[in-house]
């Protein structure tokens, strides 16, 4: 195609790969309306020939081709350093997930709407334009991108993966223990990607009452329910054009999981009380400290939603896996703590650093920060010494240097029971090793639940309260353990 002299300079050509001539022509005309040059190919072979030539900035490919699949084109495009989006059949979740896992930047569903195509094109070319602007001026270089502190191999690998993930639109599932920096990783993916100028909305799925979830996620219309005095947007609308982080996604009830799956598949949401759906453009990142695969196997999490969210997994290391980063982390955290307290220049003495290096932090980086915050309060203000750390970390166990469990700081050896070769359950005698620990714990849990049900005459709400569980948690345990 030839570009008219009245059109603005195109940022690059788009290669459209599809075996349907009509669709190729339709996409070509749509791209021309956006001021973009376009070439077309009807097979993998033709696509390979075009990609051997310079000047392309984006590839759009169908999955089904006469001499291969769209995944083959994805491989060719990514090898050439080009972003590629997949054209999928309507409602074909498996194809979309396969494309994203293969390295596709995004996907669009047939029939392709002009607004959807324009949105996808904008997600490719606008970030490129911003990068060029920042490269042309020193003042334009961002220095506020959140990043994980540390130089351990585990952290370096995570940072490298984050940089790659930022260039795609693929949903990311971040796993790792509590306090390991899952939200920080999500913010870093957002800040380094094409949606950095858009909003970043973090939602704690476990903190929203179940009866309010639909309204909080999708918004509501005035009069939809008692107290709905005005129209209100939900989290999806608030994150439009940016990133939505579903923190503790494993805590979503099953009913909400179904509605979330539909919103992800359709890229549309319907407010509570509304009759029409509205399109939303968000990148989804989910995070949890739980094992989603096990929850899926136990019926506590929908498999189809799991595959939608878990296109690419990012595992955050525990602090025990990157203990060599503790001195650098402590320095960084102290600077942040000092800013909150309005002080400056607080430093750790060498003896304090030595104590920190010997401690276990089951709460990971978050617990390290808590210890340092208490130590700042206990110090004389100029420096934090060994005693302040020991007081602040009272109750934390040092890293064991032998096979025996170490005593926590502040506890005498007489307070710690010796290790034995038996496990004691509530109301039970010793059991012999080797032992199926999971089955043993399930047996104990089942007995406690049955006792609670018996005591409350099988009132599940009261039984949950007796055990200190929410009703949703209690119901999940009943299902997992098969208690009727």
XYZ file of C-alpha atoms in Angstrom:
484
model
C 0.000 0.000 0.000
C 1.105 3.566 -0.746
C 0.713 6.272 1.897
C -0.699 9.617 0.753
C 1.352 12.770 1.208
C -1.229 14.194 3.603
C -0.772 11.445 6.169
C 1.553 11.876 9.079
C 4.739 9.832 9.238
C 3.924 6.235 10.168
C 5.820 4.711 13.111
C 6.189 1.466 11.144
C 4.338 -1.047 8.997
C 1.945 -3.699 10.254
C 2.025 -7.232 8.842
C -1.392 -8.928 8.783
C -1.279 -12.733 8.486
C -4.603 -14.463 7.782
C -5.840 -17.058 5.293
C -9.098 -15.129 4.708
C -8.626 -12.527 1.971
C -11.695 -10.535 3.099
C -10.377 -10.173 6.639
C -6.942 -9.157 5.381
C -8.553 -6.423 3.284
C -10.768 -5.229 6.151
C -7.807 -4.983 8.523
C -5.714 -3.211 5.895
C -8.383 -0.533 5.427
C -8.798 -0.126 9.202
C -5.051 0.286 9.707
C -4.862 2.771 6.832
C -7.518 4.875 8.585
C -5.166 5.005 11.568
C -2.336 6.266 9.375
C -0.447 2.972 9.324
C 1.106 1.179 6.356
C 0.200 -2.485 6.016
C 1.373 -5.606 4.217
C -0.539 -8.885 4.166
C 0.303 -12.585 4.082
C -1.918 -15.631 3.707
C 0.422 -18.246 5.150
C 3.391 -18.825 7.444
C 5.667 -19.038 4.396
C 4.573 -15.618 3.123
C 4.896 -14.164 6.626
C 8.473 -15.483 6.874
C 9.340 -13.764 3.594
C 7.911 -10.421 4.722
C 9.595 -10.606 8.129
C 12.933 -10.957 6.390
C 12.532 -7.341 5.284
C 12.950 -4.260 7.517
C 10.354 -1.647 8.417
C 7.756 -3.616 10.373
C 6.606 -2.545 13.832
C 3.774 -4.995 14.587
C 2.409 -8.354 13.424
C -1.256 -9.429 13.560
C -1.775 -13.131 12.891
C -4.632 -15.605 12.822
C -4.160 -18.957 14.553
C -5.276 -21.256 11.742
C -3.078 -21.002 8.643
C -2.771 -23.406 5.688
C 0.871 -24.348 6.313
C 1.118 -23.963 10.095
C -0.322 -22.029 13.019
C -0.227 -18.546 14.419
C 2.202 -19.799 17.059
C 4.741 -20.307 14.251
C 4.281 -16.666 13.240
C 4.618 -15.586 16.885
C 7.981 -17.353 17.014
C 9.139 -15.655 13.797
C 8.008 -12.215 14.978
C 9.524 -12.459 18.458
C 12.790 -13.706 16.934
C 12.781 -10.507 14.868
C 12.134 -8.442 18.008
C 8.599 -7.464 16.940
C 5.438 -7.367 19.071
C 2.770 -9.719 17.766
C -0.941 -9.988 18.534
C -3.116 -13.017 17.840
C -6.479 -12.940 16.072
C -8.655 -15.545 17.799
C -12.134 -16.959 17.269
C -14.819 -15.493 19.544
C -14.779 -17.067 22.994
C -11.717 -19.204 22.245
C -9.993 -18.906 25.615
C -7.569 -21.766 24.934
C -6.267 -20.116 21.768
C -5.780 -16.776 23.521
C -3.865 -18.378 26.387
C -1.712 -20.423 23.969
C -0.865 -17.251 22.047
C 0.126 -15.305 25.149
C 2.233 -18.179 26.444
C 3.979 -18.391 23.074
C 5.017 -14.746 23.450
C 2.165 -12.759 21.870
C 1.772 -9.205 23.122
C -2.030 -9.339 23.135
C -4.991 -10.831 21.288
C -8.164 -9.608 19.556
C -11.311 -11.619 18.976
C -13.294 -11.984 15.770
C -15.323 -10.115 14.659
C -12.736 -7.376 15.156
C -14.204 -4.036 16.190
C -12.431 -0.888 15.029
C -12.316 0.535 18.586
C -10.680 -2.663 19.890
C -8.116 -2.664 17.090
C -7.350 1.030 17.671
C -6.840 0.341 21.365
C -4.406 -2.487 20.626
C -2.460 -0.358 18.135
C -2.245 2.427 20.706
C -0.823 0.020 23.275
C 2.015 -0.760 20.842
C 2.925 2.586 19.313
C 2.281 5.051 22.143
C 4.805 3.409 24.510
C 7.352 3.401 21.670
C 6.787 7.116 21.113
C 7.211 7.802 24.838
C 10.453 5.807 24.903
C 11.800 7.878 21.988
C 10.843 11.100 23.758
C 12.592 10.007 26.944
C 15.666 8.929 24.971
C 15.854 12.386 23.367
C 15.946 14.319 26.639
C 17.680 13.671 29.929
C 14.843 15.351 31.793
C 12.423 12.769 30.375
C 14.158 9.756 31.939
C 12.096 8.278 34.765
C 13.850 7.568 38.038
C 10.802 6.654 40.127
C 10.173 3.153 38.766
C 9.737 0.812 41.752
C 12.237 -2.015 41.813
C 13.245 -4.903 44.009
C 16.324 -4.194 46.097
C 19.099 -6.763 46.175
C 21.885 -8.300 44.109
C 21.314 -11.980 44.861
C 20.889 -14.318 41.910
C 17.225 -14.895 42.803
C 16.405 -11.168 42.739
C 18.408 -10.498 39.574
C 16.432 -13.248 37.797
C 13.134 -11.791 39.023
C 14.090 -8.303 37.814
C 15.049 -9.688 34.394
C 11.719 -11.513 34.102
C 9.824 -8.388 35.176
C 11.521 -6.416 32.381
C 10.370 -9.022 29.835
C 6.847 -9.227 31.238
C 6.485 -5.438 31.091
C 6.690 -5.597 27.286
C 3.634 -7.855 26.966
C -0.056 -7.706 27.828
C -0.135 -11.292 29.070
C -1.798 -11.826 32.469
C 0.792 -12.524 35.169
C 0.245 -14.615 38.302
C 2.671 -13.651 41.070
C 3.191 -16.257 43.774
C 5.329 -16.247 46.866
C 5.137 -16.109 50.657
C 3.563 -13.179 52.481
C 5.836 -10.161 52.699
C 8.072 -11.182 49.784
C 7.235 -8.157 47.601
C 4.452 -9.383 45.297
C 2.745 -5.994 45.033
C 6.086 -4.261 44.471
C 6.763 -6.652 41.583
C 3.322 -5.894 40.113
C 3.938 -2.141 40.355
C 7.306 -2.602 38.666
C 5.721 -4.518 35.762
C 3.200 -1.723 35.348
C 5.753 1.087 35.613
C 8.087 -0.412 33.013
C 5.347 -1.280 30.526
C 3.262 0.523 27.954
C 0.587 1.348 30.527
C 2.866 3.262 32.881
C 0.952 6.496 32.288
C -2.334 4.750 33.155
C -3.684 3.938 36.615
C -2.438 1.103 38.805
C -5.264 -0.234 40.992
C -4.464 -2.799 43.699
C -7.393 -4.731 45.183
C -7.198 -7.016 48.214
C -9.739 -9.683 47.274
C -9.824 -11.060 50.815
C -10.840 -7.733 52.375
C -14.094 -7.178 50.437
C -17.359 -8.540 51.911
C -18.816 -11.147 49.585
C -22.150 -9.340 49.125
C -20.344 -6.177 47.961
C -17.875 -7.780 45.574
C -19.811 -7.385 42.330
C -20.531 -3.705 43.022
C -16.918 -3.020 44.034
C -15.440 -4.716 40.968
C -17.917 -3.616 38.291
C -19.586 -0.517 39.777
C -23.311 0.178 40.146
C -26.084 2.420 38.920
C -28.038 4.814 41.088
C -30.921 2.996 42.797
C -29.489 -0.473 42.149
C -29.741 -1.258 45.869
C -30.308 0.504 49.174
C -27.630 3.144 49.643
C -26.779 3.438 45.937
C -27.454 7.186 45.773
C -25.383 7.818 42.658
C -23.675 6.032 39.775
C -20.293 4.682 40.744
C -17.456 3.050 38.820
C -15.847 -0.163 40.020
C -12.242 -1.323 40.093
C -12.303 -2.332 36.426
C -13.438 1.108 35.284
C -10.936 2.790 37.624
C -8.098 0.720 36.090
C -9.180 1.415 32.472
C -6.075 1.991 30.355
C -3.842 0.703 33.139
C -3.267 -2.313 35.370
C -5.537 -4.072 37.876
C -3.800 -6.115 40.588
C -5.966 -8.820 42.165
C -4.105 -9.346 45.421
C -4.931 -12.511 47.394
C -6.983 -13.705 44.431
C -7.342 -17.142 46.046
C -9.816 -15.601 48.508
C -12.392 -14.849 45.803
C -15.627 -16.821 46.356
C -16.639 -19.179 43.568
C -19.649 -17.082 42.535
C -17.426 -14.051 41.988
C -14.871 -16.145 40.123
C -17.519 -16.893 37.465
C -18.302 -13.185 36.975
C -14.617 -12.271 36.899
C -13.957 -14.915 34.245
C -16.663 -13.453 32.013
C -15.247 -9.924 32.426
C -11.782 -11.168 31.425
C -13.070 -13.105 28.415
C -15.410 -10.421 27.094
C -13.309 -7.427 28.156
C -16.615 -5.883 29.156
C -18.361 -5.355 32.486
C -21.938 -4.620 33.488
C -22.594 -2.382 36.455
C -25.023 -3.640 39.088
C -28.434 -2.347 38.042
C -27.388 -1.656 34.431
C -28.687 -3.408 31.315
C -25.753 -2.768 28.985
C -22.126 -3.840 29.222
C -19.296 -1.363 28.800
C -15.846 -2.197 27.383
C -12.824 -2.014 29.671
C -9.144 -2.124 28.810
C -7.102 -3.408 31.729
C -4.052 -5.557 32.164
C -4.599 -8.137 34.882
C -1.991 -9.187 37.412
C -2.933 -11.559 40.218
C -1.050 -12.383 43.394
C -1.415 -14.915 46.177
C 0.657 -16.684 48.815
C -1.494 -19.807 48.412
C -0.992 -22.693 45.995
C -3.664 -22.049 43.356
C -3.027 -25.376 41.631
C -3.892 -27.218 44.852
C -7.004 -25.076 45.317
C -8.081 -25.960 41.774
C -7.567 -29.659 42.518
C -9.597 -29.303 45.726
C -12.467 -27.434 44.069
C -11.739 -24.143 45.816
C -10.754 -22.272 42.646
C -12.129 -22.508 39.114
C -9.808 -24.212 36.661
C -10.844 -22.017 33.711
C -10.111 -18.836 35.683
C -6.818 -20.305 36.866
C -5.659 -20.829 33.274
C -6.795 -17.319 32.337
C -4.849 -15.675 35.154
C -1.829 -17.978 35.235
C -0.600 -17.388 31.663
C 2.853 -16.465 32.976
C 3.917 -17.174 36.557
C 6.341 -15.020 38.497
C 7.624 -16.609 41.705
C 8.909 -14.270 44.388
C 11.718 -15.692 46.539
C 11.445 -15.806 50.306
C 13.956 -13.713 52.237
C 15.644 -16.929 53.366
C 16.490 -17.599 49.693
C 18.228 -14.242 49.358
C 19.754 -13.744 52.809
C 22.800 -12.022 51.274
C 20.487 -9.119 50.348
C 19.605 -8.321 53.972
C 22.283 -5.582 54.463
C 21.221 -3.755 51.274
C 17.547 -4.205 52.082
C 18.056 -2.943 55.626
C 19.764 0.201 54.322
C 16.966 0.857 51.848
C 14.233 0.198 54.436
C 15.917 2.419 57.038
C 15.893 5.298 54.568
C 12.166 4.817 54.050
C 11.496 4.499 57.789
C 13.534 7.624 58.504
C 11.455 9.582 55.980
C 8.258 8.475 57.721
C 9.625 9.518 61.123
C 11.078 12.783 59.851
C 14.632 11.777 60.763
C 17.727 11.065 58.724
C 21.147 9.489 58.994
C 20.069 6.463 61.071
C 22.550 3.639 60.474
C 23.140 0.083 61.613
C 26.300 -0.665 63.536
C 28.383 -3.640 62.415
C 27.241 -5.660 65.429
C 23.596 -4.909 64.556
C 24.159 -6.069 60.981
C 25.713 -9.270 62.317
C 22.627 -9.979 64.435
C 20.288 -9.298 61.498
C 22.210 -11.743 59.334
C 21.620 -14.539 61.869
C 17.834 -14.159 62.102
C 14.997 -15.983 60.423
C 12.274 -13.728 59.019
C 9.167 -15.872 58.438
C 7.321 -12.685 57.429
C 10.072 -11.964 54.867
C 10.835 -8.351 53.835
C 7.739 -7.018 55.594
C 8.891 -8.538 58.882
C 12.417 -7.207 58.383
C 10.905 -3.740 57.979
C 8.850 -4.197 61.179
C 11.968 -5.192 63.111
C 13.861 -2.166 61.833
C 10.943 0.145 62.639
C 10.922 -1.091 66.240
C 14.703 -0.832 66.384
C 14.562 2.816 65.275
C 12.144 3.524 68.123
C 14.447 1.757 70.614
C 17.683 3.386 69.428
C 19.247 6.685 70.477
C 18.461 8.145 67.057
C 21.946 8.257 65.507
C 22.624 4.552 65.153
C 21.037 1.184 65.798
C 23.169 -1.160 67.827
C 23.086 -4.867 68.589
C 20.905 -4.459 71.692
C 18.229 -2.496 69.820
C 18.013 -5.215 67.153
C 17.838 -7.977 69.754
C 15.024 -6.198 71.586
C 13.164 -5.424 68.346
C 13.548 -9.018 67.124
C 12.576 -10.644 70.413
C 10.710 -13.858 69.582
C 12.378 -14.397 66.214
C 14.435 -17.542 65.919
C 18.014 -17.337 64.644
C 18.987 -19.429 61.644
C 19.746 -22.901 63.009
C 23.303 -24.042 62.541
C 22.493 -27.665 63.430
C 19.645 -30.048 62.754
C 17.982 -28.979 65.993
C 15.496 -26.094 66.044
C 17.058 -22.927 67.433
C 15.505 -21.063 70.325
C 13.935 -17.664 69.576
C 15.699 -14.541 70.779
C 14.742 -13.797 74.360
C 13.949 -17.431 75.229
C 16.130 -19.610 77.421
C 17.064 -23.103 76.324
C 14.870 -24.513 79.079
C 11.870 -22.877 77.380
C 12.420 -24.908 74.247
C 11.290 -28.532 74.165
C 13.869 -30.975 72.775
C 13.300 -32.349 69.300
C 11.776 -35.823 69.298
C 10.984 -38.446 66.708
C 7.243 -38.217 67.249
C 4.400 -35.889 66.350
C 1.661 -35.127 68.841
C -1.817 -34.155 67.685
C -4.601 -32.748 69.887
C -5.852 -35.511 72.108
C -3.600 -38.068 70.462
C -0.585 -40.091 71.399
C 2.709 -40.126 69.541
C 2.809 -41.356 65.973
C 5.706 -43.041 64.272
C 7.716 -41.641 61.378
C 7.731 -41.762 58.372
C 4.381 -39.960 58.358
C 2.004 -38.549 55.708
C 1.905 -35.108 57.337
C -0.835 -33.708 55.095
C -3.157 -36.639 55.758
C -2.358 -36.457 59.487
C -3.211 -32.734 59.638
C -6.391 -33.310 57.608
C -7.438 -35.956 60.128
C -6.902 -33.554 63.043
C -8.751 -30.754 61.235
C -11.655 -33.073 60.404
C -12.018 -34.102 64.067
C -12.006 -30.492 65.276
C -14.615 -29.464 62.692
C -16.840 -32.423 63.552
C -16.567 -31.571 67.262
C -17.494 -27.952 66.554
C -20.485 -29.029 64.464
C -21.620 -31.429 67.150
C -21.308 -28.742 69.849
C -23.380 -26.255 67.822
C -25.951 -28.856 66.729
C -24.625 -28.561 63.166
C -25.090 -24.802 62.934
C -22.276 -24.062 60.464
C -22.162 -20.334 61.192
C -21.674 -20.915 64.939
C -19.195 -23.744 64.280
C -17.111 -21.408 62.110
C -17.084 -18.820 64.918
C -15.950 -21.443 67.426
C -12.987 -22.258 65.198
C -12.134 -18.620 64.493
C -12.923 -18.950 60.767
C -15.018 -16.906 58.374
C -18.040 -18.740 57.015
C -16.420 -18.853 53.578
C -13.228 -20.421 54.988
C -15.295 -22.920 56.972
C -17.374 -23.857 53.933
C -14.219 -24.402 51.865
C -12.801 -26.736 54.519
C -16.045 -28.736 54.588
C -15.823 -29.175 50.816
C -12.103 -30.033 50.849
C -12.460 -32.616 53.602
C -15.705 -34.053 52.238
C -17.696 -33.349 55.408
C -21.456 -33.380 54.743
